[in-house]
Tab-separated table of C-alpha atoms and ligand atoms in Angstrom:
chain	number	residue	atom	x	y	z
L	1	UNK	CA	-19.488	-16.244	2.289
L	2	UNK	CA	-21.122	-13.656	0.671
L	3	UNK	CA	-18.619	-9.780	1.113
L	4	UNK	CA	-19.069	-6.150	-0.279
L	5	UNK	CA	-15.838	-4.117	-0.419
L	6	UNK	CA	-16.690	-0.668	-0.010
L	7	UNK	CA	-14.524	2.166	-0.374
L	8	UNK	CA	-14.240	6.099	0.796
L	9	UNK	CA	-12.715	7.657	-1.938
L	10	UNK	CA	-11.087	10.628	0.409
L	11	UNK	CA	-8.821	8.237	2.944
L	12	UNK	CA	-8.888	5.352	-0.068
L	13	UNK	CA	-10.275	3.336	2.815
L	14	UNK	CA	-11.506	-0.234	1.715
L	15	UNK	CA	-14.492	-1.672	4.542
L	16	UNK	CA	-15.685	-4.998	4.012
L	17	UNK	CA	-18.882	-6.584	5.291
L	18	UNK	CA	-19.157	-10.394	5.145
L	19	UNK	CA	-21.921	-12.882	5.430
L	20	UNK	CA	-22.498	-16.524	6.271
L	21	UNK	CA	-25.109	-16.610	2.974
L	22	UNK	CA	-27.023	-19.540	5.351
L	23	UNK	CA	-28.579	-17.516	8.310
L	24	UNK	CA	-27.598	-14.114	7.450
L	25	UNK	CA	-25.131	-13.238	10.152
L	26	UNK	CA	-22.472	-10.946	9.277
L	27	UNK	CA	-19.645	-9.041	9.849
L	28	UNK	CA	-17.880	-5.620	9.294
L	29	UNK	CA	-14.660	-4.881	9.350
L	30	UNK	CA	-13.108	-1.392	9.517
L	31	UNK	CA	-16.234	0.302	8.811
L	32	UNK	CA	-15.668	4.601	8.239
L	33	UNK	CA	-18.350	6.742	9.330
L	34	UNK	CA	-18.976	9.038	6.276
L	35	UNK	CA	-20.815	5.282	4.578
L	36	UNK	CA	-22.298	4.504	7.881
L	37	UNK	CA	-26.075	4.787	5.630
L	38	UNK	CA	-24.450	2.802	3.110
L	39	UNK	CA	-24.126	0.070	5.481
L	40	UNK	CA	-26.884	0.275	7.497
L	41	UNK	CA	-28.793	0.690	3.693
L	42	UNK	CA	-26.897	-2.913	2.413
L	43	UNK	CA	-27.040	-4.918	6.141
L	44	UNK	CA	-31.355	-4.032	5.516
L	45	UNK	CA	-31.906	-4.621	1.600
L	46	UNK	CA	-30.159	-7.712	1.979
L	47	UNK	CA	-31.674	-9.228	5.301
L	48	UNK	CA	-28.437	-9.084	6.745
L	49	UNK	CA	-28.059	-9.273	10.987
L	50	UNK	CA	-24.833	-7.940	11.992
L	51	UNK	CA	-22.728	-9.750	15.016
L	52	UNK	CA	-19.311	-8.075	15.225
L	53	UNK	CA	-17.609	-5.123	14.431
L	54	UNK	CA	-13.697	-5.528	13.882
L	55	UNK	CA	-11.595	-3.051	13.529
L	56	UNK	CA	-7.887	-3.731	12.533
L	57	UNK	CA	-5.656	-1.262	13.712
L	58	UNK	CA	-6.899	1.961	16.030
L	59	UNK	CA	-6.966	3.924	12.543
L	60	UNK	CA	-5.426	7.593	12.598
L	61	UNK	CA	-6.941	8.639	8.840
L	62	UNK	CA	-10.693	8.070	9.385
L	63	UNK	CA	-13.166	7.968	11.624
L	64	UNK	CA	-14.487	4.958	12.890
L	65	UNK	CA	-18.307	3.982	12.333
L	66	UNK	CA	-18.393	1.074	15.033
L	67	UNK	CA	-19.722	3.045	17.643
L	68	UNK	CA	-22.745	4.180	15.231
L	69	UNK	CA	-23.359	1.010	14.310
L	70	UNK	CA	-23.085	-1.067	17.366
L	71	UNK	CA	-25.929	1.112	18.475
L	72	UNK	CA	-27.685	1.036	15.274
L	73	UNK	CA	-27.272	-3.102	14.761
L	74	UNK	CA	-26.503	-4.198	18.782
L	75	UNK	CA	-23.665	-5.420	17.356
L	76	UNK	CA	-20.662	-6.075	19.676
L	77	UNK	CA	-17.249	-4.542	18.841
L	78	UNK	CA	-13.565	-6.416	18.752
L	79	UNK	CA	-10.262	-5.329	18.201
L	80	UNK	CA	-6.536	-6.219	19.289
L	81	UNK	CA	-5.383	-2.272	20.520
L	82	UNK	CA	-6.170	-2.024	24.429
L	83	UNK	CA	-6.456	2.040	23.131
L	84	UNK	CA	-10.085	1.851	21.879
L	85	UNK	CA	-11.407	2.076	25.208
L	86	UNK	CA	-14.773	1.893	24.438
L	87	UNK	CA	-14.580	-1.684	22.491
L	88	UNK	CA	-16.346	-4.900	23.644
L	89	UNK	CA	-13.546	-7.346	23.922
L	90	UNK	CA	-9.936	-7.427	23.195
L	91	UNK	CA	-8.879	-10.363	20.513
L	92	UNK	CA	-6.143	-11.963	20.811
L	93	UNK	CA	-3.765	-13.960	18.593
L	94	UNK	CA	-4.980	-16.852	17.463
L	95	UNK	CA	-9.075	-16.608	18.352
L	96	UNK	CA	-11.996	-17.227	16.177
L	97	UNK	CA	-14.302	-15.246	15.297
L	98	UNK	CA	-17.782	-17.025	14.427
L	99	UNK	CA	-21.080	-15.697	12.920
L	100	UNK	CA	-23.623	-18.835	11.833
L	101	UNK	CA	-20.607	-20.118	9.163
L	102	UNK	CA	-18.634	-17.802	9.109
L	103	UNK	CA	-15.341	-18.057	11.111
L	104	UNK	CA	-12.697	-15.417	11.108
L	105	UNK	CA	-9.130	-16.175	12.815
L	106	UNK	CA	-6.787	-13.881	14.501
L	107	UNK	CA	-3.845	-12.909	13.328
L	108	UNK	CA	-1.622	-10.248	15.037
L	109	UNK	CA	0.431	-8.560	12.802
L	110	UNK	CA	1.905	-5.744	14.582
L	111	UNK	CA	4.532	-2.582	12.891
L	112	UNK	CA	2.097	-0.098	11.293
L	113	UNK	CA	0.522	-0.375	14.410
L	114	UNK	CA	1.548	-2.439	17.931
L	115	UNK	CA	-1.214	-3.599	18.004
L	116	UNK	CA	-2.227	-4.181	13.820
L	117	UNK	CA	-4.475	-7.483	13.878
L	118	UNK	CA	-5.455	-9.162	10.252
L	119	UNK	CA	-7.928	-12.181	10.311
L	120	UNK	CA	-8.118	-15.090	7.708
L	121	UNK	CA	-11.701	-16.390	6.201
L	122	UNK	CA	-11.292	-19.681	4.704
L	123	UNK	CA	-8.753	-18.688	1.853
L	124	UNK	CA	-9.116	-14.805	2.023
L	125	UNK	CA	-6.760	-11.937	4.411
L	126	UNK	CA	-7.723	-8.910	5.438
L	127	UNK	CA	-4.599	-6.856	6.454
L	128	UNK	CA	-5.204	-3.485	7.310
L	129	UNK	CA	-2.875	-1.570	6.910
L	130	UNK	CA	0.020	-4.138	7.187
L	131	UNK	CA	0.213	-5.778	3.996
L	132	UNK	CA	-1.458	-3.512	1.354
L	133	UNK	CA	-1.054	-4.129	-2.579
L	134	UNK	CA	2.321	-3.656	-3.850
L	135	UNK	CA	2.781	-1.625	-0.586
L	136	UNK	CA	2.538	-2.053	3.309
L	137	UNK	CA	1.704	0.806	5.833
L	138	UNK	CA	2.922	3.893	6.895
L	139	UNK	CA	5.192	4.365	9.654
L	140	UNK	CA	4.008	7.319	10.845
L	141	UNK	CA	2.089	5.917	14.378
L	142	UNK	CA	4.085	6.871	17.303
L	143	UNK	CA	4.159	2.996	18.166
L	144	UNK	CA	5.161	1.873	14.320
L	145	UNK	CA	8.248	-0.205	14.061
L	146	UNK	CA	9.395	-1.663	10.676
L	147	UNK	CA	11.435	-4.917	11.401
L	148	UNK	CA	8.204	-5.838	13.528
L	149	UNK	CA	6.238	-4.823	10.257
L	150	UNK	CA	8.538	-7.056	8.257
L	151	UNK	CA	7.962	-10.110	10.291
L	152	UNK	CA	4.701	-9.758	10.188
L	153	UNK	CA	4.334	-9.816	6.771
L	154	UNK	CA	6.733	-11.976	5.979
L	155	UNK	CA	6.395	-14.660	8.648
L	156	UNK	CA	3.082	-14.428	8.485
L	157	UNK	CA	0.868	-12.957	5.575
L	158	UNK	CA	3.744	-14.344	2.562
L	159	UNK	CA	3.288	-17.641	4.137
L	160	UNK	CA	-0.135	-18.311	3.005
L	161	UNK	CA	-0.890	-20.481	-0.173
L	162	UNK	CA	-0.532	-18.390	-3.679
L	163	UNK	CA	-4.114	-18.638	-4.360
L	164	UNK	CA	-5.185	-16.595	-0.822
L	165	UNK	CA	-6.740	-13.162	-1.750
L	166	UNK	CA	-5.967	-10.237	-0.245
L	167	UNK	CA	-8.177	-7.800	0.278
L	168	UNK	CA	-6.204	-4.584	2.172
L	169	UNK	CA	-7.328	-1.983	4.181
L	170	UNK	CA	-6.255	0.794	1.857
L	171	UNK	CA	-7.032	1.038	-2.458
L	172	UNK	CA	-3.672	0.996	-4.464
L	173	UNK	CA	-4.055	2.895	-7.819
L	174	UNK	CA	-7.078	1.384	-8.447
L	175	UNK	CA	-6.623	-1.777	-6.719
L	176	UNK	CA	-8.465	-3.436	-4.490
L	177	UNK	CA	-7.891	-6.937	-4.252
L	178	UNK	CA	-4.542	-9.190	-4.872
L	179	UNK	CA	-3.421	-12.501	-4.137
L	180	UNK	CA	-0.539	-13.400	-1.928
L	181	UNK	CA	1.259	-14.899	-4.629
L	182	UNK	CA	1.341	-11.847	-6.592
L	183	UNK	CA	2.621	-10.390	-3.483
L	184	UNK	CA	5.353	-12.554	-2.387
L	185	UNK	CA	6.203	-12.373	-6.127
L	186	UNK	CA	6.153	-8.426	-7.349
L	187	UNK	CA	6.017	-6.686	-4.067
L	188	UNK	CA	9.231	-4.445	-4.108
L	189	UNK	CA	9.267	-3.905	-0.044
L	190	UNK	CA	9.832	-7.836	0.197
L	191	UNK	CA	10.521	-9.389	-3.156
L	192	UNK	CA	14.400	-10.314	-2.064
L	193	UNK	CA	14.752	-7.682	-0.004
L	194	UNK	CA	16.604	-8.509	3.721
L	195	UNK	CA	14.978	-7.480	6.966
L	196	UNK	CA	18.171	-5.058	7.413
L	197	UNK	CA	17.213	-3.347	3.633
L	198	UNK	CA	13.655	-3.270	4.251
L	199	UNK	CA	14.105	-0.912	7.403
L	200	UNK	CA	17.076	1.243	6.003
L	201	UNK	CA	14.660	1.815	2.674
L	202	UNK	CA	11.522	2.484	5.531
L	203	UNK	CA	13.953	4.949	6.598
L	204	UNK	CA	14.317	6.920	3.730
L	205	UNK	CA	10.589	7.157	2.800
L	206	UNK	CA	8.857	10.721	3.349
L	207	UNK	CA	6.831	9.666	6.607
L	208	UNK	CA	3.144	11.303	5.634
L	209	UNK	CA	1.572	11.345	8.635
L	210	UNK	CA	-2.726	12.126	8.235
L	211	UNK	CA	-4.186	15.180	8.691
L	212	UNK	CA	-6.075	15.857	11.979
L	213	UNK	CA	-4.645	12.292	13.719
L	214	UNK	CA	-4.285	12.884	16.544
L	215	UNK	CA	-7.640	14.393	16.954
L	216	UNK	CA	-9.120	10.560	14.473
L	217	UNK	CA	-6.873	8.733	16.810
L	218	UNK	CA	-8.731	10.989	20.055
L	219	UNK	CA	-11.994	9.511	18.694
L	220	UNK	CA	-11.775	6.598	17.298
L	221	UNK	CA	-10.115	5.684	21.180
L	222	UNK	CA	-14.472	5.782	21.597
L	223	UNK	CA	-15.014	3.731	18.333
L	224	UNK	CA	-15.321	6.997	16.845
L	225	UNK	CA	-17.797	8.558	19.102
L	226	UNK	CA	-17.764	12.238	20.894
L	227	UNK	CA	-17.202	12.067	24.385
L	228	UNK	CA	-21.011	12.466	26.053
L	229	UNK	CA	-22.245	9.362	23.366
L	230	UNK	CA	-19.508	7.118	24.028
L	231	UNK	CA	-20.177	3.976	26.619
L	232	UNK	CA	-18.130	2.994	29.630
L	233	UNK	CA	-14.962	1.201	28.830
L	234	UNK	CA	-15.958	-2.637	29.424
L	235	UNK	CA	-13.119	-4.354	27.654
L	236	UNK	CA	-13.099	-8.132	28.218
N	1	LIG	FE1	-3.815	3.261	9.438
Protein backbone atom coordinates (compact mmCIF):
# COMPACT_ATOMS: atom_id res chain seq x y z
CA UNK A 1 0.00 0.00 0.00
CA UNK A 2 1.16 3.53 -0.73
CA UNK A 3 0.08 6.16 1.78
CA UNK A 4 0.23 9.94 2.07
CA UNK A 5 -0.63 11.71 5.31
CA UNK A 6 -1.72 15.37 5.18
CA UNK A 7 -1.77 17.81 8.11
CA UNK A 8 -4.19 20.75 8.10
CA UNK A 9 -2.34 23.01 10.55
CA UNK A 10 -5.17 25.35 11.65
CA UNK A 11 -7.27 22.43 12.93
CA UNK A 12 -4.45 19.85 13.38
CA UNK A 13 -6.58 17.53 11.23
CA UNK A 14 -4.86 14.53 9.65
CA UNK A 15 -6.16 13.25 6.31
CA UNK A 16 -5.02 10.24 4.34
CA UNK A 17 -4.65 9.15 0.76
CA UNK A 18 -4.11 5.41 0.26
CA UNK A 19 -3.32 3.79 -3.06
CA UNK A 20 -2.87 0.35 -4.53
CA UNK A 21 0.66 0.28 -6.00
CA UNK A 22 -0.33 -2.07 -8.84
CA UNK A 23 -3.44 -0.34 -10.16
CA UNK A 24 -3.13 3.22 -8.81
CA UNK A 25 -6.72 3.02 -7.47
CA UNK A 26 -6.96 5.24 -4.39
CA UNK A 27 -9.04 5.95 -1.28
CA UNK A 28 -9.14 9.27 0.62
CA UNK A 29 -10.02 9.52 4.30
CA UNK A 30 -11.31 12.76 5.89
CA UNK A 31 -10.30 15.37 3.28
CA UNK A 32 -10.23 19.05 4.39
CA UNK A 33 -11.70 21.73 2.13
CA UNK A 34 -8.72 24.10 2.46
CA UNK A 35 -6.36 21.40 1.17
CA UNK A 36 -8.32 20.32 -1.91
CA UNK A 37 -5.71 21.62 -4.39
CA UNK A 38 -2.99 19.69 -2.57
CA UNK A 39 -4.89 16.40 -2.85
CA UNK A 40 -5.64 16.94 -6.53
CA UNK A 41 -1.98 17.75 -7.15
CA UNK A 42 -0.82 14.53 -5.47
CA UNK A 43 -3.42 12.44 -7.33
CA UNK A 44 -2.27 13.98 -10.62
CA UNK A 45 1.44 13.67 -9.89
CA UNK A 46 1.16 10.04 -8.72
CA UNK A 47 -1.32 9.19 -11.50
CA UNK A 48 -3.71 7.76 -8.94
CA UNK A 49 -7.43 7.34 -9.66
CA UNK A 50 -9.57 8.18 -6.64
CA UNK A 51 -12.37 5.61 -6.22
CA UNK A 52 -13.67 6.32 -2.70
CA UNK A 53 -13.83 9.20 -0.26
CA UNK A 54 -14.46 8.06 3.30
CA UNK A 55 -15.51 10.18 6.25
CA UNK A 56 -14.83 8.84 9.73
CA UNK A 57 -17.65 11.04 11.04
CA UNK A 58 -19.62 14.25 10.62
CA UNK A 59 -16.89 16.76 11.42
CA UNK A 60 -17.51 19.88 13.52
CA UNK A 61 -14.07 21.49 13.33
CA UNK A 62 -13.29 21.71 9.60
CA UNK A 63 -15.22 21.84 6.34
CA UNK A 64 -14.96 18.59 4.40
CA UNK A 65 -13.58 18.54 0.85
CA UNK A 66 -15.55 15.37 0.03
CA UNK A 67 -18.15 16.99 -2.24
CA UNK A 68 -15.60 18.96 -4.25
CA UNK A 69 -13.30 15.93 -4.54
CA UNK A 70 -16.22 13.83 -5.81
CA UNK A 71 -16.96 16.46 -8.44
CA UNK A 72 -13.30 16.63 -9.53
CA UNK A 73 -12.60 12.88 -9.61
CA UNK A 74 -15.90 10.99 -9.89
CA UNK A 75 -15.17 9.12 -6.63
CA UNK A 76 -18.01 7.90 -4.38
CA UNK A 77 -18.50 9.28 -0.87
CA UNK A 78 -19.17 6.80 1.93
CA UNK A 79 -19.69 7.37 5.66
CA UNK A 80 -21.47 5.93 8.67
CA UNK A 81 -23.75 8.85 9.45
CA UNK A 82 -27.12 9.25 7.71
CA UNK A 83 -26.98 12.94 8.66
CA UNK A 84 -24.40 13.40 5.86
CA UNK A 85 -27.28 13.72 3.45
CA UNK A 86 -25.52 13.87 0.09
CA UNK A 87 -23.12 10.95 0.60
CA UNK A 88 -23.45 8.07 -1.88
CA UNK A 89 -23.29 5.15 0.51
CA UNK A 90 -23.98 4.46 4.18
CA UNK A 91 -21.40 2.05 5.60
CA UNK A 92 -22.09 -0.71 8.12
CA UNK A 93 -20.00 -2.73 10.59
CA UNK A 94 -17.71 -5.21 8.83
CA UNK A 95 -18.28 -3.86 5.32
CA UNK A 96 -15.27 -3.90 2.97
CA UNK A 97 -14.20 -1.04 0.73
CA UNK A 98 -12.04 -2.17 -2.17
CA UNK A 99 -9.78 -0.19 -4.52
CA UNK A 100 -7.41 -2.36 -6.57
CA UNK A 101 -5.65 -4.57 -4.03
CA UNK A 102 -6.55 -2.23 -1.15
CA UNK A 103 -9.15 -3.58 1.25
CA UNK A 104 -10.49 -1.46 4.07
CA UNK A 105 -12.77 -2.93 6.72
CA UNK A 106 -15.35 -0.78 8.49
CA UNK A 107 -15.34 -0.80 12.31
CA UNK A 108 -18.13 1.10 14.06
CA UNK A 109 -16.59 3.11 16.91
CA UNK A 110 -19.30 5.38 18.37
CA UNK A 111 -18.72 7.80 21.24
CA UNK A 112 -17.17 11.01 19.89
CA UNK A 113 -20.28 11.09 17.70
CA UNK A 114 -22.99 8.38 17.58
CA UNK A 115 -21.92 7.24 14.09
CA UNK A 116 -18.11 7.40 14.12
CA UNK A 117 -16.28 4.83 12.02
CA UNK A 118 -12.71 3.56 12.06
CA UNK A 119 -11.14 1.79 9.10
CA UNK A 120 -8.70 -1.13 9.14
CA UNK A 121 -6.37 -1.69 6.21
CA UNK A 122 -4.02 -4.61 6.91
CA UNK A 123 -1.87 -3.66 9.90
CA UNK A 124 -3.05 -0.04 9.90
CA UNK A 125 -5.98 1.53 11.73
CA UNK A 126 -7.49 4.89 10.80
CA UNK A 127 -9.38 5.97 13.88
CA UNK A 128 -10.68 9.48 13.15
CA UNK A 129 -11.54 11.25 16.40
CA UNK A 130 -12.17 8.07 18.39
CA UNK A 131 -8.70 6.99 19.58
CA UNK A 132 -6.05 9.74 19.41
CA UNK A 133 -2.37 9.50 20.37
CA UNK A 134 -2.32 9.52 24.20
CA UNK A 135 -5.84 10.87 24.15
CA UNK A 136 -9.33 10.44 22.70
CA UNK A 137 -11.71 12.67 20.77
CA UNK A 138 -13.64 15.35 22.61
CA UNK A 139 -17.21 14.83 23.74
CA UNK A 140 -18.69 18.17 22.76
CA UNK A 141 -21.06 16.77 20.09
CA UNK A 142 -24.73 16.68 21.12
CA UNK A 143 -24.77 12.90 20.66
CA UNK A 144 -21.39 12.20 22.26
CA UNK A 145 -21.26 9.45 24.89
CA UNK A 146 -18.22 8.78 27.09
CA UNK A 147 -19.25 5.21 27.96
CA UNK A 148 -19.68 4.25 24.31
CA UNK A 149 -16.34 5.88 23.46
CA UNK A 150 -14.61 3.85 26.20
CA UNK A 151 -16.23 0.66 24.89
CA UNK A 152 -15.28 1.41 21.27
CA UNK A 153 -11.65 2.00 22.20
CA UNK A 154 -11.13 -0.76 24.77
CA UNK A 155 -13.28 -3.50 23.21
CA UNK A 156 -12.46 -2.85 19.56
CA UNK A 157 -9.40 -0.74 18.82
CA UNK A 158 -7.07 -1.67 21.70
CA UNK A 159 -7.66 -5.37 20.93
CA UNK A 160 -5.56 -5.19 17.78
CA UNK A 161 -1.97 -6.47 17.98
CA UNK A 162 0.80 -4.30 19.47
CA UNK A 163 2.36 -3.65 16.06
CA UNK A 164 -0.83 -2.32 14.47
CA UNK A 165 -0.16 1.24 13.36
CA UNK A 166 -2.54 3.95 14.57
CA UNK A 167 -3.28 6.79 12.18
CA UNK A 168 -5.54 9.22 14.06
CA UNK A 169 -7.70 12.13 12.89
CA UNK A 170 -5.63 14.74 14.70
CA UNK A 171 -1.99 15.49 15.40
CA UNK A 172 -1.19 15.45 19.13
CA UNK A 173 1.83 17.44 20.31
CA UNK A 174 3.61 16.95 17.00
CA UNK A 175 2.89 13.20 16.83
CA UNK A 176 1.09 11.89 13.79
CA UNK A 177 1.38 8.12 14.11
CA UNK A 178 1.43 5.64 16.99
CA UNK A 179 0.87 1.91 17.45
CA UNK A 180 -1.71 -0.01 19.43
CA UNK A 181 0.89 -1.48 21.83
CA UNK A 182 2.00 2.04 22.79
CA UNK A 183 -1.56 3.20 23.35
CA UNK A 184 -2.50 0.12 25.39
CA UNK A 185 0.53 0.61 27.66
CA UNK A 186 0.76 4.42 27.79
CA UNK A 187 -2.51 6.17 26.94
CA UNK A 188 -3.36 7.75 30.33
CA UNK A 189 -7.09 7.73 29.61
CA UNK A 190 -7.27 3.95 29.22
CA UNK A 191 -4.21 2.33 30.79
CA UNK A 192 -5.50 0.81 34.06
CA UNK A 193 -8.58 3.04 33.94
CA UNK A 194 -12.03 1.51 34.47
CA UNK A 195 -15.09 2.53 32.44
CA UNK A 196 -16.58 4.43 35.39
CA UNK A 197 -13.29 6.20 36.12
CA UNK A 198 -13.01 7.20 32.47
CA UNK A 199 -16.54 8.64 32.44
CA UNK A 200 -15.80 10.58 35.65
CA UNK A 201 -12.53 11.97 34.27
CA UNK A 202 -14.12 13.01 30.99
CA UNK A 203 -16.90 14.81 32.87
CA UNK A 204 -14.25 16.97 34.55
CA UNK A 205 -12.52 17.94 31.31
CA UNK A 206 -13.35 21.38 29.95
CA UNK A 207 -15.81 21.01 27.06
CA UNK A 208 -14.19 22.75 24.11
CA UNK A 209 -16.64 23.32 21.28
CA UNK A 210 -14.84 24.08 17.99
CA UNK A 211 -15.46 27.63 16.70
CA UNK A 212 -18.37 27.92 14.20
CA UNK A 213 -19.19 24.24 14.76
CA UNK A 214 -22.93 24.59 14.04
CA UNK A 215 -22.26 26.21 10.64
CA UNK A 216 -19.52 23.69 9.81
CA UNK A 217 -21.78 20.73 10.67
CA UNK A 218 -24.55 22.18 8.47
CA UNK A 219 -22.13 22.41 5.51
CA UNK A 220 -20.67 18.97 6.17
CA UNK A 221 -24.15 17.42 6.08
CA UNK A 222 -23.87 18.30 2.38
CA UNK A 223 -20.32 16.91 2.09
CA UNK A 224 -18.80 20.38 2.43
CA UNK A 225 -20.80 21.98 -0.38
CA UNK A 226 -23.07 25.03 -0.13
CA UNK A 227 -26.79 24.36 -0.79
CA UNK A 228 -26.59 25.55 -4.38
CA UNK A 229 -23.84 23.05 -5.26
CA UNK A 230 -24.92 19.93 -3.39
CA UNK A 231 -26.37 16.91 -5.19
CA UNK A 232 -29.68 15.27 -4.18
CA UNK A 233 -29.60 12.67 -1.40
CA UNK A 234 -28.73 9.22 -2.75
CA UNK A 235 -27.86 7.12 0.30
CA UNK A 236 -27.97 3.41 -0.42
FE1 LIG B 1 -14.46 15.24 15.24
